[in-house]
Short mmCIF file of C-alpha atoms and ligand atoms in Angstrom, two decimals:
data_model
loop_
_atom_site.label_atom_id
_atom_site.label_comp_id
_atom_site.label_asym_id
_atom_site.label_seq_id
_atom_site.Cartn_x
_atom_site.Cartn_y
_atom_site.Cartn_z
CA UNK A 1 -79.92 -18.66 -177.59
CA UNK A 2 -79.59 -14.65 -176.84
CA UNK A 3 -80.78 -12.42 -179.58
CA UNK A 4 -77.07 -11.08 -181.29
CA UNK A 5 -76.57 -14.75 -181.60
CA UNK A 6 -80.00 -15.39 -183.42
CA UNK A 7 -79.13 -12.58 -185.48
CA UNK A 8 -75.72 -13.83 -186.40
CA UNK A 9 -77.28 -17.19 -187.48
CA UNK A 10 -79.92 -15.19 -190.09
CA UNK A 11 -77.05 -14.13 -191.38
CA UNK A 12 -74.39 -16.88 -192.03
CA UNK A 13 -78.07 -19.06 -193.40
CA UNK A 14 -78.96 -16.13 -195.34
CA UNK A 15 -75.25 -15.95 -197.35
CA UNK A 16 -74.95 -19.77 -197.24
CA UNK A 17 -77.76 -20.00 -198.70
CA UNK A 18 -76.94 -18.04 -202.06
CA UNK A 19 -79.34 -16.11 -204.96
CA UNK A 20 -83.46 -17.02 -204.06
CA UNK A 21 -84.14 -17.14 -207.99
CA UNK A 22 -82.06 -20.68 -206.71
CA UNK A 23 -85.02 -21.79 -204.45
CA UNK A 24 -87.65 -19.76 -204.54
CA UNK A 25 -90.76 -20.02 -208.15
CA UNK A 26 -89.77 -17.51 -209.89
CA UNK A 27 -93.50 -15.46 -209.70
CA UNK A 28 -92.04 -11.96 -209.29
CA UNK A 29 -91.20 -9.08 -210.71
CA UNK A 30 -88.18 -7.57 -208.69
CA UNK A 31 -87.31 -4.60 -207.77
CA UNK A 32 -83.11 -4.39 -207.65
CA UNK A 33 -82.63 -3.57 -204.13
CA UNK A 34 -81.40 -6.46 -201.33
CA UNK A 35 -83.16 -4.74 -198.17
CA UNK A 36 -82.41 -5.97 -194.64
CA UNK A 37 -83.07 -3.70 -192.51
CA UNK A 38 -85.74 -1.51 -191.57
CA UNK A 39 -86.51 1.56 -189.65
CA UNK A 40 -89.72 4.07 -189.61
CA UNK A 41 -89.80 5.72 -192.65
CA UNK A 42 -86.93 3.72 -193.81
CA UNK A 43 -85.38 0.79 -195.01
CA UNK A 44 -81.30 -0.25 -195.37
CA UNK A 45 -79.98 -2.30 -198.02
CA UNK A 46 -77.61 -5.38 -197.55
CA UNK A 47 -74.36 -2.90 -199.04
CA UNK A 48 -75.79 -0.21 -196.31
CA UNK A 49 -77.28 2.47 -197.66
CA UNK A 50 -80.82 4.13 -196.00
CA UNK A 51 -83.45 4.64 -198.97
CA UNK A 52 -86.88 6.06 -197.90
CA UNK A 53 -89.65 4.09 -198.07
CA UNK A 54 -92.14 5.82 -199.99
CA UNK A 55 -93.41 2.63 -201.99
CA UNK A 56 -94.01 0.91 -197.82
CA UNK A 57 -93.44 -1.80 -197.71
CA UNK A 58 -96.13 -2.86 -200.26
CA UNK A 59 -98.82 -0.32 -198.33
CA UNK A 60 -98.50 -2.66 -195.76
CA UNK A 61 -95.79 -0.93 -192.95
CA UNK A 62 -98.16 1.10 -191.52
CA UNK A 63 -96.40 2.21 -188.55
CA UNK A 64 -93.55 1.71 -190.08
CA UNK A 65 -90.63 -0.22 -190.31
CA UNK A 66 -90.37 -1.76 -187.36
CA UNK A 67 -91.44 0.62 -184.27
CA UNK A 68 -90.11 -0.27 -181.16
CA UNK A 69 -93.55 -1.12 -179.97
CA UNK A 70 -94.11 -3.49 -182.43
CA UNK A 71 -91.24 -4.99 -181.36
CA UNK A 72 -91.62 -4.97 -177.90
CA UNK A 73 -94.72 -6.64 -177.84
CA UNK A 74 -94.33 -9.24 -180.12
CA UNK A 75 -91.21 -10.37 -178.84
CA UNK A 76 -93.08 -10.68 -175.57
CA UNK A 77 -96.15 -12.55 -177.01
CA UNK A 78 -93.82 -15.24 -178.80
CA UNK A 79 -91.44 -15.86 -175.37
CA UNK A 80 -95.65 -16.51 -173.66
CA UNK A 81 -97.63 -18.08 -176.60
CA UNK A 82 -96.45 -18.71 -180.59
CA UNK A 83 -99.52 -20.13 -181.27
CA UNK A 84 -103.21 -21.15 -180.28
CA UNK A 85 -105.47 -21.96 -182.76
CA UNK A 86 -109.79 -20.00 -183.13
CA UNK A 87 -110.09 -24.32 -181.12
CA UNK A 88 -109.93 -21.65 -177.74
CA UNK A 89 -110.85 -19.13 -176.25
CA UNK A 90 -107.98 -15.98 -176.08
CA UNK A 91 -108.55 -13.14 -173.77
CA UNK A 92 -105.62 -11.08 -176.18
CA UNK A 93 -107.65 -11.83 -179.68
CA UNK A 94 -111.09 -10.72 -178.01
CA UNK A 95 -108.70 -7.32 -177.32
CA UNK A 96 -107.44 -7.10 -180.39
CA UNK A 97 -110.98 -7.74 -182.51
CA UNK A 98 -112.30 -5.03 -179.91
CA UNK A 99 -109.60 -2.38 -181.09
CA UNK A 100 -110.78 -3.33 -184.95
CA UNK A 101 -114.56 -2.48 -184.09
CA UNK A 102 -113.61 0.16 -181.96
CA UNK A 103 -111.54 1.55 -185.23
CA UNK A 104 -114.84 1.29 -187.87
CA UNK A 105 -117.63 2.73 -188.35
CA UNK A 106 -120.14 1.46 -186.04
CA UNK A 107 -122.45 -0.96 -187.89
CA UNK A 108 -119.94 -3.29 -188.55
CA UNK A 109 -120.14 -4.72 -185.28
CA UNK A 110 -117.36 -8.11 -185.81
CA UNK A 111 -114.77 -9.43 -187.45
CA UNK A 112 -113.21 -12.19 -188.64
CA UNK A 113 -109.44 -12.60 -189.00
CA UNK A 114 -107.63 -14.39 -191.95
CA UNK A 115 -104.57 -14.36 -193.28
CA UNK A 116 -103.81 -11.68 -196.36
CA UNK A 117 -106.26 -9.68 -198.58
CA UNK A 118 -107.26 -12.49 -201.10
CA UNK A 119 -108.64 -14.44 -198.29
CA UNK A 120 -110.21 -11.30 -196.90
CA UNK A 121 -112.57 -10.52 -200.01
CA UNK A 122 -113.84 -14.39 -200.27
CA UNK A 123 -115.09 -14.44 -196.59
CA UNK A 124 -116.38 -11.25 -197.13
CA UNK A 125 -117.58 -12.32 -201.09
CA UNK A 126 -119.31 -16.00 -199.01
CA UNK A 127 -121.09 -13.72 -196.09
CA UNK A 128 -122.64 -11.52 -199.17
CA UNK A 129 -123.68 -14.82 -200.97
CA UNK A 130 -125.06 -16.72 -197.17
CA UNK A 131 -126.91 -13.64 -196.55
CA UNK A 132 -128.70 -12.76 -199.60
CA UNK A 133 -128.83 -16.25 -200.96
CA UNK A 134 -127.98 -14.69 -204.42
CA UNK A 135 -125.35 -16.21 -206.76
CA UNK A 136 -124.77 -13.30 -208.60
CA UNK A 137 -121.69 -10.27 -207.93
CA UNK A 138 -121.49 -6.91 -209.12
CA UNK A 139 -116.85 -5.66 -209.04
CA UNK A 140 -115.54 -2.83 -211.11
CA UNK A 141 -113.40 -3.03 -214.67
CA UNK A 142 -109.86 -2.10 -213.32
CA UNK A 143 -110.68 -3.74 -209.77
CA UNK A 144 -108.02 -5.99 -208.33
CA UNK A 145 -108.64 -7.52 -205.36
CA UNK A 146 -105.89 -11.01 -205.01
CA UNK A 147 -104.60 -14.34 -206.61
CA UNK A 148 -106.49 -16.79 -204.27
CA UNK A 149 -109.55 -18.43 -207.95
CA UNK A 150 -112.43 -16.53 -205.67
CA UNK A 151 -110.88 -13.37 -205.87
CA UNK A 152 -108.99 -13.22 -209.21
CA UNK A 153 -113.08 -13.70 -210.41
CA UNK A 154 -113.80 -10.55 -209.10
CA UNK A 155 -110.78 -8.87 -210.73
CA UNK A 156 -111.58 -7.66 -214.50
CA UNK A 157 -107.90 -7.55 -215.54
CA UNK A 158 -106.46 -10.01 -217.37
CA UNK A 159 -103.08 -10.01 -216.94
CA UNK A 160 -104.20 -11.53 -213.50
CA UNK A 161 -107.16 -13.78 -214.86
CA UNK A 162 -105.20 -15.15 -218.01
CA UNK A 163 -102.67 -17.39 -215.45
CA UNK A 164 -105.90 -19.39 -213.62
CA UNK A 165 -108.88 -19.30 -215.63
CA UNK A 166 -110.99 -18.08 -212.98
CA UNK A 167 -114.91 -18.81 -214.03
CA UNK A 168 -116.35 -15.86 -214.37
CA UNK A 169 -119.43 -17.22 -214.04
CA UNK A 170 -121.32 -15.35 -211.72
CA UNK A 171 -118.95 -12.03 -211.66
CA UNK A 172 -120.41 -8.87 -213.99
CA UNK A 173 -117.93 -6.29 -213.94
CA UNK A 174 -119.14 -2.41 -214.65
CA UNK A 175 -116.94 0.27 -215.37
CA UNK A 176 -115.78 1.90 -211.71
CA UNK A 177 -117.52 5.56 -211.71
CA UNK A 178 -119.86 4.71 -213.62
CA UNK A 179 -124.36 4.64 -213.01
CA UNK A 180 -124.78 1.30 -212.22
CA UNK A 181 -127.62 -0.51 -212.35
CA UNK A 182 -128.20 -3.60 -210.81
CA UNK A 183 -131.02 -6.08 -210.63
CA UNK A 184 -132.52 -9.01 -207.61
CA UNK A 185 -129.64 -11.51 -208.30
CA UNK A 186 -127.24 -9.62 -207.27
CA UNK A 187 -125.66 -10.58 -203.61
CA UNK A 188 -122.66 -7.59 -203.62
CA UNK A 189 -121.12 -4.99 -205.35
CA UNK A 190 -117.29 -5.18 -204.14
CA UNK A 191 -115.15 -3.17 -205.27
CA UNK A 192 -111.49 -1.00 -204.31
CA UNK A 193 -113.24 2.72 -202.81
CA UNK A 194 -110.55 3.67 -204.22
CA UNK A 195 -108.28 1.47 -207.34
CA UNK A 196 -105.01 1.45 -206.75
CA UNK A 197 -103.10 -1.16 -208.22
CA UNK A 198 -104.92 0.50 -211.25
CA UNK A 199 -102.90 3.45 -210.88
CA UNK A 200 -104.87 5.55 -207.58
CA UNK A 201 -107.81 5.84 -209.39
CA UNK A 202 -110.62 7.71 -207.84
CA UNK A 203 -114.15 7.86 -207.91
CA UNK A 204 -116.91 10.70 -207.47
CA UNK A 205 -118.26 10.18 -203.59
CA UNK A 206 -121.07 11.21 -205.40
CA UNK A 207 -121.41 7.55 -206.90
CA UNK A 208 -120.26 5.60 -204.55
CA UNK A 209 -123.73 7.24 -202.04
CA UNK A 210 -125.46 6.28 -206.01
CA UNK A 211 -124.76 2.99 -205.52
CA UNK A 212 -125.22 2.48 -202.25
CA UNK A 213 -128.64 3.82 -202.76
CA UNK A 214 -128.84 1.38 -205.39
CA UNK A 215 -128.07 -1.66 -203.64
CA UNK A 216 -130.74 -0.67 -200.82
CA UNK A 217 -133.22 -0.68 -203.96
CA UNK A 218 -133.03 -4.46 -204.65
CA UNK A 219 -131.42 -5.61 -201.62
CA UNK A 220 -128.03 -6.17 -202.79
CA UNK A 221 -124.78 -5.76 -200.09
CA UNK A 222 -122.37 -3.48 -200.72
CA UNK A 223 -118.23 -4.14 -200.29
CA UNK A 224 -115.75 -2.34 -199.79
CA UNK A 225 -111.95 -3.87 -200.60
CA UNK A 226 -110.26 -1.38 -197.90
CA UNK A 227 -107.35 -3.85 -198.47
CA UNK A 228 -104.18 -0.90 -199.14
CA UNK A 229 -106.89 2.80 -197.91
CA UNK A 230 -107.71 1.00 -194.08
CA UNK A 231 -106.87 1.81 -191.45
CA UNK A 232 -106.00 5.37 -191.92
CA UNK A 233 -103.73 5.62 -195.02
CA UNK A 234 -106.63 8.22 -196.50
CA UNK A 235 -106.72 10.31 -193.68
CA UNK A 236 -109.55 8.87 -192.39
CA UNK A 237 -109.35 5.81 -190.60
CA UNK A 238 -111.05 3.94 -193.39
CA UNK A 239 -112.62 4.60 -197.28
CA UNK A 240 -116.01 4.34 -195.83
CA UNK A 241 -115.25 7.25 -193.53
CA UNK A 242 -113.97 9.33 -195.89
CA UNK A 243 -116.51 9.06 -197.60
CA UNK A 244 -119.31 9.29 -195.02
CA UNK A 245 -121.30 5.67 -197.18
CA UNK A 246 -122.67 3.20 -195.01
CA UNK A 247 -121.13 -0.69 -196.10
CA UNK A 248 -122.32 -3.71 -194.91
CA UNK A 249 -118.74 -5.35 -195.93
CA UNK A 250 -115.36 -4.23 -195.28
CA UNK A 251 -111.64 -6.27 -195.12
CA UNK A 252 -108.79 -5.20 -195.22
CA UNK A 253 -104.89 -6.69 -194.79
CA UNK A 254 -101.43 -5.20 -195.22
CA UNK A 255 -100.96 -2.27 -192.63
CA UNK A 256 -103.71 -4.40 -190.11
CA UNK A 257 -100.74 -5.96 -188.18
CA UNK A 258 -97.92 -3.58 -189.75
CA UNK A 259 -96.30 -6.59 -191.67
CA UNK A 260 -97.60 -9.28 -189.72
CA UNK A 261 -99.31 -11.01 -191.91
CA UNK A 262 -103.77 -10.25 -191.01
CA UNK A 263 -106.53 -10.09 -193.05
CA UNK A 264 -109.29 -8.53 -191.71
CA UNK A 265 -113.60 -9.19 -192.93
CA UNK A 266 -115.68 -6.25 -191.08
CA UNK A 267 -118.92 -7.54 -190.89
CA UNK A 268 -122.20 -6.06 -190.41
CA UNK A 269 -124.54 -5.98 -187.62
CA UNK A 270 -127.17 -7.59 -188.75
CA UNK A 271 -125.54 -10.45 -190.99
CA UNK A 272 -122.63 -11.20 -187.72
CA UNK A 273 -125.87 -11.93 -186.16
CA UNK A 274 -126.40 -14.35 -188.78
CA UNK A 275 -123.59 -15.82 -187.96
CA UNK A 276 -123.05 -19.53 -186.21
CA UNK A 277 -120.08 -22.63 -185.91
CA UNK A 278 -118.76 -24.16 -189.22
CA UNK A 279 -119.45 -21.30 -191.63
CA UNK A 280 -116.22 -20.21 -191.44
CA UNK A 281 -112.52 -20.97 -191.23
CA UNK A 282 -108.76 -20.59 -190.82
CA UNK A 283 -105.95 -22.29 -188.54
CA UNK A 284 -103.33 -19.14 -188.38
CA UNK A 285 -106.47 -16.51 -188.87
CA UNK A 286 -106.35 -14.54 -185.03
CA UNK A 287 -103.52 -16.83 -184.11
CA UNK A 288 -101.38 -14.81 -180.71
CA UNK A 289 -98.76 -13.29 -182.13
CA UNK A 290 -101.17 -11.84 -185.18
CA UNK A 291 -102.93 -10.49 -181.91
CA UNK A 292 -100.20 -8.50 -180.81
CA UNK A 293 -99.13 -7.36 -183.93
CA UNK A 294 -103.19 -5.76 -184.40
CA UNK A 295 -102.05 -4.43 -180.60
CA UNK A 296 -99.54 -3.08 -181.50
CA UNK A 297 -99.94 -1.40 -184.54
CA UNK A 298 -103.25 0.52 -183.01
CA UNK A 299 -101.23 1.36 -179.57
CA UNK A 300 -98.69 3.06 -181.60
CA UNK A 301 -101.65 4.33 -184.64
CA UNK A 302 -103.26 5.86 -182.18
CA UNK A 303 -100.24 7.38 -179.86
CA UNK A 304 -98.67 8.89 -182.87
CA UNK A 305 -101.93 10.35 -184.48
CA UNK A 306 -101.06 8.75 -187.77
CA UNK A 307 -104.85 9.85 -188.97
CA UNK A 308 -104.15 13.50 -188.87
CA UNK A 309 -100.81 12.89 -190.82
CA UNK A 310 -101.97 11.05 -193.25
CA UNK A 311 -103.85 14.07 -193.84
CA UNK A 312 -101.54 16.08 -193.38
CA UNK A 313 -99.53 14.28 -196.52
CA UNK A 314 -101.86 13.93 -198.85
CA UNK A 315 -102.33 17.87 -198.62
CA UNK A 316 -98.85 19.17 -198.29
CA UNK A 317 -97.78 16.14 -201.11
CA UNK A 318 -101.03 18.23 -203.24
CA UNK A 319 -98.84 21.36 -202.50
CA UNK A 320 -94.95 20.79 -203.23
CA UNK A 321 -95.15 17.84 -205.44
CA UNK A 322 -94.49 19.50 -209.49
CA UNK A 323 -96.98 16.73 -210.57
CA UNK A 324 -100.65 16.01 -210.69
CA UNK A 325 -101.66 14.22 -208.03
CA UNK A 326 -103.91 11.56 -207.62
CA UNK A 327 -105.58 9.47 -204.72
CA UNK A 328 -105.94 10.73 -200.38
CA UNK A 329 -103.62 10.97 -197.36
CA UNK A 330 -100.68 8.34 -197.30
CA UNK A 331 -101.86 6.40 -201.10
CA UNK A 332 -101.54 8.60 -204.18
CA UNK A 333 -100.51 8.51 -207.67
CA UNK A 334 -98.12 10.87 -209.06
CA UNK A 335 -99.45 11.48 -213.25
CA UNK A 336 -95.97 11.82 -214.82
CA UNK A 337 -95.90 12.98 -218.58
CA UNK A 338 -93.47 9.25 -219.53
CA UNK A 339 -93.43 6.36 -218.15
CA UNK A 340 -92.17 5.78 -214.50
CA UNK A 341 -90.05 2.34 -214.38
CA UNK A 342 -86.75 4.69 -214.71
CA UNK A 343 -87.21 7.55 -213.16
CA UNK A 344 -88.62 4.81 -210.82
CA UNK A 345 -84.86 3.77 -211.31
CA UNK A 346 -83.46 7.12 -210.49
CA UNK A 347 -85.43 8.01 -207.65
CA UNK A 348 -83.51 4.55 -205.89
CA UNK A 349 -80.13 6.22 -206.93
CA UNK A 350 -81.79 9.38 -204.83
CA UNK A 351 -82.60 7.22 -201.65
CA UNK A 352 -85.93 6.70 -202.23
CA UNK A 353 -88.18 3.12 -202.66
CA UNK A 354 -91.62 3.98 -204.78
CA UNK A 355 -93.98 1.96 -206.92
CA UNK A 356 -95.17 1.09 -210.43
CA UNK A 357 -98.71 0.89 -211.08
CA UNK A 358 -101.05 -0.75 -214.30
CA UNK A 359 -101.11 2.82 -215.16
CA UNK A 360 -96.96 3.09 -216.83
CA UNK A 361 -97.57 6.62 -216.76
CA UNK A 362 -98.56 6.82 -212.16
CA UNK A 363 -95.99 6.22 -210.04
CA UNK A 364 -97.82 5.46 -206.25
CA UNK A 365 -96.85 6.97 -202.82
CA UNK A 366 -97.77 4.41 -199.79
CA UNK A 367 -95.39 4.93 -197.59
CA UNK A 368 -95.91 4.30 -194.39
CA UNK A 369 -97.62 7.37 -192.19
CA UNK A 370 -95.36 7.80 -189.92
CA UNK A 371 -93.45 9.61 -192.91
CA UNK A 372 -91.79 13.22 -192.22
CA UNK A 373 -93.20 15.68 -194.61
CA UNK A 374 -90.15 17.27 -195.30
CA UNK A 375 -89.39 14.21 -197.50
CA UNK A 376 -92.18 15.22 -199.64
CA UNK A 377 -89.77 18.11 -200.39
CA UNK A 378 -86.76 16.88 -201.19
CA UNK A 379 -88.69 14.42 -203.35
CA UNK A 380 -90.08 16.79 -205.08
CA UNK A 381 -86.59 19.14 -205.89
CA UNK A 382 -85.39 15.58 -207.18
CA UNK A 383 -88.48 14.48 -209.07
CA UNK A 384 -88.04 18.84 -211.44
CA UNK A 385 -84.58 17.55 -211.63
CA UNK A 386 -85.54 14.71 -212.70
CA UNK A 387 -88.73 15.63 -215.54
CA UNK A 388 -86.33 19.07 -216.12
CA UNK A 389 -83.61 15.87 -217.78
C1 LIG B 1 -106.53 -3.98 -203.58
C2 LIG B 1 -106.43 -5.38 -203.27
N1 LIG B 1 -107.84 -5.74 -202.93
C3 LIG B 1 -106.47 -7.26 -202.44
C4 LIG B 1 -105.07 -7.94 -202.49
C5 LIG B 1 -104.97 -9.65 -201.45
O1 LIG B 1 -104.51 -9.04 -201.18
P1 LIG B 1 -103.26 -9.96 -200.74
O2 LIG B 1 -101.93 -10.05 -201.99
O3 LIG B 1 -102.39 -9.80 -199.63
O4 LIG B 1 -103.67 -11.99 -200.57
C6 LIG B 1 -104.75 -7.11 -202.52
C7 LIG B 1 -103.23 -6.61 -202.69
O5 LIG B 1 -102.26 -6.11 -204.14
C8 LIG B 1 -105.03 -5.84 -203.35
O6 LIG B 1 -104.75 -4.16 -203.22
#
């Protein structure tokens, strides 16, 4: 089948299915958009309207939508070998893992690849417990780490916990940004260095360094959940680099493979050296398509200087936007003097897709790192109009 016929078949099947509510379990609160195409920092709906995607496909479209390099490399790999699991060796997997490790802080010498952020966190928590032989985890109020039971167990918000009632068991929640006292029952502290869903809440650099020192005092590990902050989004390779904090385990997903589902758990060399066969596993993790997508994403990140562009994006936002801006680089919270929901609806009418957060007055921007700075000027103008009205 050629590409044109394949596209036509996809359209025909999509049209024949009718509304997704007839088929998909109703667990999502959806934006009133049916998006069918993406190109760089923009997305197009089924009526042909283009929008600037300041939501970045949920903080995923790191290098932009359907980047030609990403498309070509996935296409090439799909034609060659669509899938084989970790039961065999793969030089492509070696290259993808190397690309990740090369991008990471020096002490993180190995990576375990899975399929989502929740899984990446589960792996980190298991590694921490196994390595220290300790049961307890300290997590932050306001943090979000995913929907699987282990990830939910370290997510404080009742909004997410109440559905599945995960055991609090071994987790102690402490206030984000306030001094933390640990004891030698603690395997690890897990936190988002910037709490995105909580409304892009940031902590002092000094507090993060203090937390590292407290972990060292009792022999606990420090886990950064960089599902959102990784791969240059903050204008530095990772939040760990941005804040200059050494971490023992670093987790990511979202932009790792530019839209192909990949979770990554990066592991400190001391912990990595103790790993042995059978400790962790994932059928789909690190499959050939995922590895091709990781390699394509990293190639574009480097070639197009997107990390530096993300830093410039954050600086420009602070200069031109008519509201208080939280966060760094291309992970920003705009603090409004009113609920963001109606503002987001008006922005969509004006051609911008942006996101909300668990703070009703904070709008989130987490666009592709290639988003032109001029989009912020346009957004500033429209926001000024909306906020004046
Ligand atoms: C900081 C953080 N950690 C973990 C997750 C869970 O990732 P996933 O939905 O890929 O399981 C998310 C998802 O939004 C997240 O923002």
